[in-house]
Amino acid sequence: MLDTQSTKIYLDWAATAPLSSEAAEAMKPFLIPGCENLDYGANANSLHSSGRRAFACLEEARLSLARDLKASRPDEIIFTSGATEANNAALGGIVAAARKRAIQKGLKDFVPHIIVSEIEHDAVLAPAKTLASQGCEVSYLSPTRQGFIEVSTLEKALQENTVLVSIQHANNEIGSVQALAELTSLAHDAGALMHTDAVQALGKVTIDLASLGVDAASFSAHKIGGPKGVGCLYLKSGTAFKPLMQGGGQEFGKRSGTQNVCGAVGFAAACKAACVQQEEESRRLCALRDELYARLIALPHVYPSIDIPPQSIKHLPTIIPVCVDGLESETMILRLDMRGFEVSGGSACSVHSLEPSHVLKALNIPVNRALGSLRVSLGAYTEQKDILAFAEAFERCISER
Ligand code: PLP
C-alpha cells in the first residue's frame, strides 16, 4: 500500500497550488473562534469599530493586489468568489452594459458581437454560449497548431458591432502564452473592449495590467497558493459594466455580497509572494520543465501535445502537456498515482469526460492520441529529484501496457 505521507509528489499545480506559508500566516488571525476575535471576523460593512477594522484589512488587501497587478487604482479590483465568477461577470456585465448603451442611443435592434478563443476555459466558453442563446453574436478564434491566437485571426473576426474580445493570457492545459498586448491594441482599434482570463499567467509571467491595456481581467487565489473560493475581477476605471450580483451594493456596487475578508487577505499575501519570487522561480521552473519535457518525449509512445522549444517564454514554465498514444489518460493517472505521483489529464474540470478536451480538439490532435493526454504541472515545491523520479515512473507506467 502506498504511503502517501512520505512518497507523494504533487505535479498538478495548474489544478490548484497548496496553500502558501505567506497566505496561511496572513489568514491566521481570521481563523480564531470567538468574540474576542471580532476585530478580524466582523462584517467589513458594519459601522462599529470591529467592522471598520475588517474593512481596513479588506482595503489593505485590495491596495496590495492593485500594486502587484499594476492596476492604476485599488477600486479597479473587485473581489469575487474566484475566476469562474469573474469570467461570468466580465462577459455578462460588459455585454449587458453595451446593450443598455445601445438602447439609450435609440439602437433598439443592436446585436452585440463578442469574440472568444476556442481554447478558453469553460468558465469563459459557458457564459459565451449563454450570451449566444440570448441573441448575442459569438465568434470563436481557432488557435495555431502550437496553441497561439494570431493577430491576423483576430483581425478577421472583428466587426463593427464587436463589443468584447476575451482571450486568455495563458492556457491551462497546454501553457501557451498569448501576445496579449498586441491582441488588445487590435481590439481597441476596432472599438471593442478586451477581457483576459489571467488565472494561469499570474505568478508565472509578469503581469502589468496598466501597460497590457486590457479593460478587464480575471484572477484566482488558489492557483498561486492563496485560499480556494476567492479571486478578483480587474475592471479598468470607466469600463461600462452591469453587475451580475444584485444585492447590498458591496464592491463599489459591482459585486454585491458580504466580502470574504480572510480570503482576500490570503489572496493578497499569496500574490505578493508570487510576484516577488516570479522571475527567479520562473527561471528555475523553466529549466525543470525543459528537462522533463525532453525526458518524456524521448520515451516510446509519448508525443508532445505542442512543441515547447527550450527556454521558451511563450509557454508557461509550469505546464508540460504530453499525449501517450494507445493508453487512456485515466489509466496513466491511476498508474502514476499508485506510484505516488499526482497529475491531471487535460484540465481537472473536464476530468469526468471521456472525450478529448476542447483544447486538444482545437489543436487538431488525433483523437486516439488526445485521449491519452496528460498535463504535468510544476510549482514551488518541485525539485529536480522529483522530475527524475517522475520520468522514471512514467517510463515504467507506459511499459505496463
Ligand atoms: N480559468 C482558468 C484558465 C483556470 O485554469 C481556472 C481553474 O481551473 C478557472 C478559470 C476557474 O477558476 P476558479 O477555480 O477560481 O473558479
Tab-separated table of C-alpha atoms and ligand atoms in Angstrom:
chain	number	residue	atom	x	y	z
A	1	MET	CA	0.000	0.000	0.000
A	2	LEU	CA	1.301	3.418	-0.872
A	3	ASP	CA	2.408	5.605	1.985
A	4	THR	CA	1.075	8.886	0.648
A	5	GLN	CA	2.524	10.886	3.557
A	6	SER	CA	6.108	10.203	2.657
A	7	THR	CA	6.136	9.444	-1.056
A	8	LYS	CA	3.557	11.675	-2.698
A	9	ILE	CA	4.913	14.003	-5.374
A	10	TYR	CA	2.388	16.611	-6.421
A	11	LEU	CA	2.638	17.602	-10.086
A	12	ASP	CA	-0.828	19.104	-10.576
A	13	TRP	CA	-0.142	22.745	-9.696
A	14	ALA	CA	-2.212	24.056	-12.606
A	15	ALA	CA	-5.306	22.491	-10.982
A	16	THR	CA	-4.510	24.111	-7.668
A	17	ALA	CA	-1.490	25.082	-5.597
A	18	PRO	CA	-1.132	24.125	-1.941
A	19	LEU	CA	-1.684	26.993	0.482
A	20	SER	CA	1.486	29.091	0.715
A	21	SER	CA	3.055	29.828	4.095
A	22	GLU	CA	2.611	33.563	3.385
A	23	ALA	CA	-1.147	33.164	2.820
A	24	ALA	CA	-1.553	30.869	5.847
A	25	GLU	CA	0.286	33.341	8.099
A	26	ALA	CA	-1.760	36.318	6.857
A	27	MET	CA	-5.063	34.467	7.420
A	28	LYS	CA	-4.217	33.134	10.901
A	29	PRO	CA	-5.845	35.986	12.865
A	30	PHE	CA	-9.097	35.454	10.929
A	31	LEU	CA	-9.383	31.806	11.914
A	32	ILE	CA	-9.513	32.193	15.696
A	33	PRO	CA	-13.011	31.454	17.010
A	34	GLY	CA	-14.914	33.607	19.473
A	35	CYS	CA	-15.998	37.161	20.029
A	36	GLU	CA	-12.572	38.403	21.124
A	37	ASN	CA	-11.530	37.894	17.541
A	38	LEU	CA	-14.250	40.058	16.051
A	39	ASP	CA	-11.647	42.609	15.086
A	40	TYR	CA	-10.846	40.203	12.290
A	41	GLY	CA	-14.117	38.336	11.952
A	42	ALA	CA	-16.546	41.246	11.626
A	43	ASN	CA	-18.554	42.229	8.575
A	44	ALA	CA	-16.448	44.741	6.642
A	45	ASN	CA	-19.597	46.802	6.012
A	46	SER	CA	-20.510	47.282	9.684
A	47	LEU	CA	-20.041	50.753	11.115
A	48	HIS	CA	-18.724	49.754	14.564
A	49	SER	CA	-15.016	49.554	15.310
A	50	SER	CA	-14.706	45.788	14.585
A	51	GLY	CA	-16.395	46.355	11.213
A	52	ARG	CA	-14.076	49.244	10.458
A	53	ARG	CA	-11.078	47.101	11.325
A	54	ALA	CA	-12.302	44.334	8.956
A	55	PHE	CA	-12.898	46.974	6.274
A	56	ALA	CA	-9.340	48.273	6.728
A	57	CYS	CA	-7.986	44.721	6.238
A	58	LEU	CA	-10.076	44.315	3.066
A	59	GLU	CA	-8.894	47.632	1.640
A	60	GLU	CA	-5.281	46.837	2.503
A	61	ALA	CA	-5.625	43.573	0.560
A	62	ARG	CA	-7.195	45.428	-2.370
A	63	LEU	CA	-4.389	48.004	-2.420
A	64	SER	CA	-1.730	45.307	-2.236
A	65	LEU	CA	-3.280	43.374	-5.151
A	66	ALA	CA	-3.686	46.560	-7.198
A	67	ARG	CA	0.014	47.325	-6.704
A	68	ASP	CA	1.175	43.800	-7.527
A	69	LEU	CA	-1.010	43.530	-10.629
A	70	LYS	CA	-0.056	47.087	-11.632
A	71	ALA	CA	-3.623	48.337	-11.749
A	72	SER	CA	-3.907	52.137	-11.799
A	73	ARG	CA	-6.304	52.329	-8.833
A	74	PRO	CA	-7.321	50.000	-5.986
A	75	ASP	CA	-11.021	50.360	-6.830
A	76	GLU	CA	-10.299	48.592	-10.114
A	77	ILE	CA	-10.008	45.363	-8.077
A	78	ILE	CA	-13.402	43.737	-7.417
A	79	PHE	CA	-13.281	40.739	-5.086
A	80	THR	CA	-15.219	37.680	-6.285
A	81	SER	CA	-15.623	34.036	-5.289
A	82	GLY	CA	-12.986	33.050	-7.849
A	83	ALA	CA	-12.178	33.276	-11.520
A	84	THR	CA	-15.283	31.412	-12.688
A	85	GLU	CA	-17.398	34.197	-11.232
A	86	ALA	CA	-15.014	36.885	-12.509
A	87	ASN	CA	-15.208	35.485	-16.060
A	88	ASN	CA	-19.014	35.226	-15.929
A	89	ALA	CA	-19.265	38.755	-14.556
A	90	ALA	CA	-16.893	40.175	-17.175
A	91	LEU	CA	-18.647	38.655	-20.183
A	92	GLY	CA	-22.210	39.099	-18.930
A	93	GLY	CA	-21.619	42.512	-17.334
A	94	ILE	CA	-19.790	44.126	-20.243
A	95	VAL	CA	-22.241	42.859	-22.873
A	96	ALA	CA	-25.259	43.908	-20.778
A	97	ALA	CA	-23.778	47.412	-20.412
A	98	ALA	CA	-23.149	47.620	-24.179
A	99	ARG	CA	-26.772	46.614	-24.840
A	100	LYS	CA	-28.011	49.240	-22.401
A	101	ARG	CA	-25.871	51.935	-24.047
A	102	ALA	CA	-27.184	50.992	-27.496
A	103	ILE	CA	-30.784	51.214	-26.266
A	104	GLN	CA	-30.061	54.622	-24.733
A	105	LYS	CA	-28.804	55.730	-28.142
A	106	GLY	CA	-32.073	54.551	-29.691
A	107	LEU	CA	-30.480	51.479	-31.352
A	108	LYS	CA	-33.182	49.046	-30.262
A	109	ASP	CA	-32.150	46.343	-32.753
A	110	PHE	CA	-28.456	46.412	-31.860
A	111	VAL	CA	-26.964	42.882	-31.759
A	112	PRO	CA	-23.740	42.811	-29.758
A	113	HIS	CA	-20.911	40.648	-31.094
A	114	ILE	CA	-18.268	39.049	-28.902
A	115	ILE	CA	-15.123	37.112	-29.766
A	116	VAL	CA	-13.564	34.357	-27.678
A	117	SER	CA	-10.875	31.831	-28.481
A	118	GLU	CA	-11.685	28.148	-28.913
A	119	ILE	CA	-9.187	27.274	-26.199
A	120	GLU	CA	-10.689	29.340	-23.383
A	121	HIS	CA	-11.513	27.709	-20.066
A	122	ASP	CA	-15.139	26.576	-19.735
A	123	ALA	CA	-15.640	29.479	-17.349
A	124	VAL	CA	-15.459	31.728	-20.449
A	125	LEU	CA	-16.958	29.375	-23.044
A	126	ALA	CA	-20.096	28.636	-21.000
A	127	PRO	CA	-21.086	32.288	-20.427
A	128	ALA	CA	-20.302	32.967	-24.117
A	129	LYS	CA	-22.758	30.192	-25.026
A	130	THR	CA	-25.378	31.686	-22.708
A	131	LEU	CA	-24.917	35.086	-24.354
A	132	ALA	CA	-25.380	33.414	-27.757
A	133	SER	CA	-28.668	31.921	-26.529
A	134	GLN	CA	-29.700	35.445	-25.530
A	135	GLY	CA	-29.225	36.802	-29.036
A	136	CYS	CA	-25.583	37.863	-28.919
A	137	GLU	CA	-23.372	37.003	-31.900
A	138	VAL	CA	-20.335	34.947	-30.858
A	139	SER	CA	-17.210	34.218	-32.935
A	140	TYR	CA	-14.661	31.600	-31.944
A	141	LEU	CA	-10.988	32.052	-32.836
A	142	SER	CA	-9.019	28.954	-33.839
A	143	PRO	CA	-5.507	28.677	-32.414
A	144	THR	CA	-2.416	27.733	-34.402
A	145	ARG	CA	-1.186	24.136	-34.012
A	146	GLN	CA	1.008	25.494	-31.197
A	147	GLY	CA	-1.916	26.993	-29.281
A	148	PHE	CA	-1.460	30.660	-30.186
A	149	ILE	CA	-4.113	33.116	-31.327
A	150	GLU	CA	-2.619	35.064	-34.185
A	151	VAL	CA	-3.234	38.784	-34.544
A	152	SER	CA	-4.426	38.217	-38.133
A	153	THR	CA	-7.028	35.702	-36.887
A	154	LEU	CA	-8.475	38.274	-34.515
A	155	GLU	CA	-8.292	40.981	-37.170
A	156	LYS	CA	-10.502	38.914	-39.498
A	157	ALA	CA	-13.102	38.269	-36.790
A	158	LEU	CA	-13.582	41.868	-35.615
A	159	GLN	CA	-16.835	43.500	-36.764
A	160	GLU	CA	-18.466	46.887	-36.382
A	161	ASN	CA	-20.708	45.532	-33.623
A	162	THR	CA	-17.924	43.769	-31.681
A	163	VAL	CA	-18.233	44.929	-28.097
A	164	LEU	CA	-15.887	42.500	-26.348
A	165	VAL	CA	-12.950	40.219	-27.067
A	166	SER	CA	-11.993	37.639	-24.430
A	167	ILE	CA	-8.675	35.862	-24.865
A	168	GLN	CA	-6.882	34.064	-22.058
A	169	HIS	CA	-3.401	35.208	-21.079
A	170	ALA	CA	-2.119	31.647	-20.734
A	171	ASN	CA	-3.766	28.309	-21.384
A	172	ASN	CA	-4.482	25.950	-18.501
A	173	GLU	CA	-3.935	22.719	-20.460
A	174	ILE	CA	-1.063	23.406	-22.827
A	175	GLY	CA	0.522	26.505	-21.287
A	176	SER	CA	0.678	28.681	-24.421
A	177	VAL	CA	1.084	32.369	-23.521
A	178	GLN	CA	-0.710	34.788	-25.835
A	179	ALA	CA	0.652	38.065	-27.258
A	180	LEU	CA	-1.948	39.892	-25.229
A	181	ALA	CA	-0.753	43.493	-25.634
A	182	GLU	CA	-0.881	43.206	-29.437
A	183	LEU	CA	-4.281	41.492	-29.409
A	184	THR	CA	-5.597	44.138	-27.007
A	185	SER	CA	-4.452	47.053	-29.112
A	186	LEU	CA	-6.093	45.497	-32.186
A	187	ALA	CA	-9.383	45.025	-30.303
A	188	HIS	CA	-9.232	48.636	-29.096
A	189	ASP	CA	-8.538	49.936	-32.605
A	190	ALA	CA	-11.773	48.238	-33.665
A	191	GLY	CA	-13.668	49.862	-30.782
A	192	ALA	CA	-14.042	46.665	-28.721
A	193	LEU	CA	-13.152	46.102	-25.080
A	194	MET	CA	-10.680	43.396	-24.050
A	195	HIS	CA	-11.073	40.865	-21.244
A	196	THR	CA	-8.459	38.277	-20.341
A	197	ASP	CA	-8.635	35.207	-18.144
A	198	ALA	CA	-5.228	35.611	-16.500
A	199	VAL	CA	-5.623	32.824	-13.939
A	200	GLN	CA	-2.761	30.653	-15.168
A	201	ALA	CA	-0.454	33.548	-16.020
A	202	LEU	CA	-0.399	35.100	-12.550
A	203	GLY	CA	2.845	34.347	-10.749
A	204	LYS	CA	4.344	32.728	-13.852
A	205	VAL	CA	4.654	35.646	-16.260
A	206	THR	CA	4.929	39.332	-15.432
A	207	ILE	CA	1.512	40.920	-15.134
A	208	ASP	CA	1.312	44.650	-15.734
A	209	LEU	CA	-2.356	45.455	-16.256
A	210	ALA	CA	-1.849	49.145	-16.954
A	211	SER	CA	0.633	48.534	-19.769
A	212	LEU	CA	-1.202	45.491	-21.150
A	213	GLY	CA	-4.128	47.833	-21.618
A	214	VAL	CA	-6.859	45.243	-21.031
A	215	ASP	CA	-10.226	46.519	-19.786
A	216	ALA	CA	-10.986	43.500	-17.624
A	217	ALA	CA	-9.050	40.530	-16.251
A	218	SER	CA	-9.874	37.542	-14.060
A	219	PHE	CA	-7.687	36.077	-11.315
A	220	SER	CA	-7.994	33.228	-8.834
A	221	ALA	CA	-6.227	32.952	-5.469
A	222	HIS	CA	-5.923	29.177	-5.273
A	223	LYS	CA	-3.698	28.834	-8.337
A	224	ILE	CA	-0.937	30.835	-6.644
A	225	GLY	CA	-1.026	29.493	-3.089
A	226	GLY	CA	-3.973	31.517	-1.825
A	227	PRO	CA	-7.183	30.010	-0.425
A	228	LYS	CA	-9.884	28.473	-2.625
A	229	GLY	CA	-13.129	30.357	-3.197
A	230	VAL	CA	-11.705	33.831	-3.702
A	231	GLY	CA	-10.467	35.735	-6.706
A	232	CYS	CA	-10.953	39.079	-8.338
A	233	LEU	CA	-12.130	40.846	-11.432
A	234	TYR	CA	-9.954	43.727	-12.554
A	235	LEU	CA	-12.180	46.293	-14.208
A	236	LYS	CA	-10.389	49.289	-15.678
A	237	SER	CA	-11.742	52.538	-14.319
A	238	GLY	CA	-14.588	53.835	-16.505
A	239	THR	CA	-15.402	50.451	-18.088
A	240	ALA	CA	-19.160	50.220	-18.613
A	241	PHE	CA	-20.377	47.220	-16.614
A	242	LYS	CA	-23.718	45.881	-15.376
A	243	PRO	CA	-23.239	43.803	-12.208
A	244	LEU	CA	-24.428	40.204	-12.253
A	245	MET	CA	-24.914	40.040	-8.485
A	246	GLN	CA	-27.766	42.183	-7.204
A	247	GLY	CA	-27.950	42.965	-3.510
A	248	GLY	CA	-26.300	45.179	-0.932
A	249	GLY	CA	-24.086	47.048	-3.385
A	250	GLN	CA	-20.707	45.985	-1.954
A	251	GLU	CA	-17.542	46.243	-4.046
A	252	PHE	CA	-18.437	49.684	-5.420
A	253	GLY	CA	-21.820	48.352	-6.492
A	254	LYS	CA	-20.148	45.878	-8.852
A	255	ARG	CA	-20.422	42.678	-6.800
A	256	SER	CA	-22.951	42.501	-4.018
A	257	GLY	CA	-22.425	40.107	-1.138
A	258	THR	CA	-20.565	40.240	2.182
A	259	GLN	CA	-16.885	40.150	1.363
A	260	ASN	CA	-14.622	37.241	2.285
A	261	VAL	CA	-12.067	39.373	4.145
A	262	CYS	CA	-9.967	36.415	5.290
A	263	GLY	CA	-9.832	35.084	1.708
A	264	ALA	CA	-8.965	38.490	0.270
A	265	VAL	CA	-6.131	38.910	2.780
A	266	GLY	CA	-4.795	35.415	1.977
A	267	PHE	CA	-5.073	36.129	-1.750
A	268	ALA	CA	-3.126	39.385	-1.411
A	269	ALA	CA	-0.378	37.716	0.635
A	270	ALA	CA	-0.077	34.834	-1.862
A	271	CYS	CA	0.002	37.283	-4.768
A	272	LYS	CA	2.711	39.405	-3.191
A	273	ALA	CA	4.884	36.341	-2.559
A	274	ALA	CA	4.255	35.002	-6.087
A	275	CYS	CA	5.116	38.341	-7.719
A	276	VAL	CA	8.279	38.854	-5.641
A	277	GLN	CA	9.517	35.339	-6.476
A	278	GLN	CA	8.214	35.221	-10.037
A	279	GLU	CA	11.344	35.977	-12.052
A	280	GLU	CA	13.678	33.669	-10.191
A	281	GLU	CA	11.063	30.956	-9.790
A	282	SER	CA	10.132	31.076	-13.488
A	283	ARG	CA	13.784	30.629	-14.456
A	284	ARG	CA	14.131	27.671	-12.105
A	285	LEU	CA	10.895	26.022	-13.263
A	286	CYS	CA	11.645	26.675	-16.927
A	287	ALA	CA	14.829	24.587	-16.596
A	288	LEU	CA	12.886	21.786	-14.870
A	289	ARG	CA	10.112	21.981	-17.475
A	290	ASP	CA	12.598	21.688	-20.339
A	291	GLU	CA	14.377	18.761	-18.733
A	292	LEU	CA	11.178	16.831	-18.002
A	293	TYR	CA	9.677	17.603	-21.417
A	294	ALA	CA	12.821	16.299	-23.154
A	295	ARG	CA	12.842	13.152	-20.994
A	296	LEU	CA	9.156	12.406	-21.554
A	297	ILE	CA	9.030	12.894	-25.310
A	298	ALA	CA	12.110	10.698	-25.709
A	299	LEU	CA	10.038	7.764	-24.379
A	300	PRO	CA	8.282	5.361	-26.761
A	301	HIS	CA	4.596	6.173	-27.494
A	302	VAL	CA	4.899	9.643	-25.917
A	303	TYR	CA	4.228	12.700	-28.075
A	304	PRO	CA	4.200	16.389	-27.259
A	305	SER	CA	0.689	17.924	-27.335
A	306	ILE	CA	2.519	21.022	-28.546
A	307	ASP	CA	6.240	21.573	-29.109
A	308	ILE	CA	7.918	23.506	-26.349
A	309	PRO	CA	11.235	24.953	-27.534
A	310	PRO	CA	13.870	25.100	-24.753
A	311	GLN	CA	13.649	28.212	-22.562
A	312	SER	CA	10.525	29.342	-24.360
A	313	ILE	CA	8.871	32.311	-22.702
A	314	LYS	CA	5.822	31.839	-24.932
A	315	HIS	CA	4.927	28.823	-22.786
A	316	LEU	CA	4.281	28.738	-19.065
A	317	PRO	CA	7.290	27.478	-17.126
A	318	THR	CA	4.955	25.220	-15.191
A	319	ILE	CA	2.963	23.136	-17.705
A	320	ILE	CA	4.152	20.092	-19.653
A	321	PRO	CA	1.414	18.723	-21.936
A	322	VAL	CA	2.052	15.293	-23.443
A	323	CYS	CA	-0.017	12.540	-25.046
A	324	VAL	CA	0.544	8.810	-24.643
A	325	ASP	CA	-0.511	7.004	-27.788
A	326	GLY	CA	-2.742	3.993	-27.149
A	327	LEU	CA	-3.234	4.488	-23.381
A	328	GLU	CA	-6.141	6.453	-21.918
A	329	SER	CA	-5.132	9.296	-19.668
A	330	GLU	CA	-7.215	7.865	-16.786
A	331	THR	CA	-5.114	4.698	-16.910
A	332	MET	CA	-1.881	6.664	-16.766
A	333	ILE	CA	-3.165	8.945	-13.993
A	334	LEU	CA	-4.095	5.945	-11.838
A	335	ARG	CA	-0.858	4.086	-12.571
A	336	LEU	CA	1.151	7.166	-11.674
A	337	ASP	CA	-0.985	7.730	-8.576
A	338	MET	CA	-0.199	4.193	-7.393
A	339	ARG	CA	3.446	5.175	-7.548
A	340	GLY	CA	2.835	8.400	-5.639
A	341	PHE	CA	2.734	10.940	-8.488
A	342	GLU	CA	-0.288	13.197	-8.941
A	343	VAL	CA	-1.010	14.677	-12.377
A	344	SER	CA	-4.067	15.601	-14.460
A	345	GLY	CA	-5.391	14.550	-17.828
A	346	GLY	CA	-6.017	17.810	-19.632
A	347	SER	CA	-7.862	20.195	-17.351
A	348	ALA	CA	-9.084	18.942	-13.980
A	349	CYS	CA	-12.521	20.473	-14.569
A	350	SER	CA	-13.208	18.123	-17.501
A	351	VAL	CA	-11.905	15.075	-15.671
A	352	HIS	CA	-15.184	13.115	-15.885
A	353	SER	CA	-15.412	13.445	-19.654
A	354	LEU	CA	-14.193	10.628	-21.903
A	355	GLU	CA	-13.962	12.971	-24.897
A	356	PRO	CA	-10.689	14.652	-25.738
A	357	SER	CA	-10.706	18.143	-24.261
A	358	HIS	CA	-11.967	21.028	-26.407
A	359	VAL	CA	-8.440	22.455	-26.313
A	360	LEU	CA	-6.855	19.362	-27.850
A	361	LYS	CA	-9.679	19.178	-30.388
A	362	ALA	CA	-8.984	22.796	-31.378
A	363	LEU	CA	-5.331	21.853	-31.932
A	364	ASN	CA	-6.452	19.013	-34.251
A	365	ILE	CA	-4.627	16.378	-32.254
A	366	PRO	CA	-5.739	12.915	-33.465
A	367	VAL	CA	-8.425	11.504	-31.135
A	368	ASN	CA	-6.576	8.323	-30.111
A	369	ARG	CA	-3.605	10.417	-29.071
A	370	ALA	CA	-5.670	13.168	-27.404
A	371	LEU	CA	-7.445	10.544	-25.277
A	372	GLY	CA	-4.058	9.793	-23.706
A	373	SER	CA	-3.311	13.416	-22.885
A	374	LEU	CA	-1.657	14.308	-19.606
A	375	ARG	CA	-0.894	17.637	-18.019
A	376	VAL	CA	2.101	17.575	-15.719
A	377	SER	CA	2.382	20.857	-13.858
A	378	LEU	CA	5.157	22.108	-11.631
A	379	GLY	CA	5.287	24.532	-8.743
A	380	ALA	CA	7.158	25.913	-5.770
A	381	TYR	CA	7.940	22.546	-4.153
A	382	THR	CA	9.014	20.791	-7.354
A	383	GLU	CA	12.679	19.850	-7.349
A	384	GLN	CA	14.966	18.175	-9.854
A	385	LYS	CA	14.879	14.869	-7.969
A	386	ASP	CA	11.068	14.845	-8.388
A	387	ILE	CA	11.428	15.324	-12.125
A	388	LEU	CA	13.905	12.453	-12.405
A	389	ALA	CA	11.758	10.149	-10.276
A	390	PHE	CA	8.667	11.083	-12.266
A	391	ALA	CA	10.311	10.414	-15.642
A	392	GLU	CA	11.416	7.008	-14.392
A	393	ALA	CA	7.932	6.150	-13.051
A	394	PHE	CA	6.354	7.394	-16.285
A	395	GLU	CA	8.510	5.045	-18.329
A	396	ARG	CA	7.509	2.107	-16.126
A	397	CYS	CA	3.806	3.011	-16.360
A	398	ILE	CA	3.985	3.024	-20.163
A	399	SER	CA	5.775	-0.301	-20.345
A	400	GLU	CA	2.988	-1.938	-18.280
A	401	ARG	CA	0.694	-1.795	-21.344
B	1	PLP	N1	-9.759	29.997	-15.796
B	1	PLP	C1	-8.698	29.192	-15.881
B	1	PLP	C2	-7.734	29.381	-17.019
B	1	PLP	C3	-8.489	28.188	-14.931
B	1	PLP	O1	-7.426	27.388	-15.043
B	1	PLP	C4	-9.430	28.040	-13.890
B	1	PLP	C5	-9.285	26.960	-12.905
B	1	PLP	O2	-9.348	25.789	-13.199
B	1	PLP	C6	-10.533	28.919	-13.837
B	1	PLP	C7	-10.658	29.881	-14.811
B	1	PLP	C8	-11.552	28.821	-12.742
B	1	PLP	O3	-11.045	29.412	-11.564
B	1	PLP	P1	-11.769	29.227	-10.165
B	1	PLP	O4	-11.424	27.870	-9.684
B	1	PLP	O5	-11.201	30.312	-9.285
B	1	PLP	O6	-13.226	29.432	-10.364
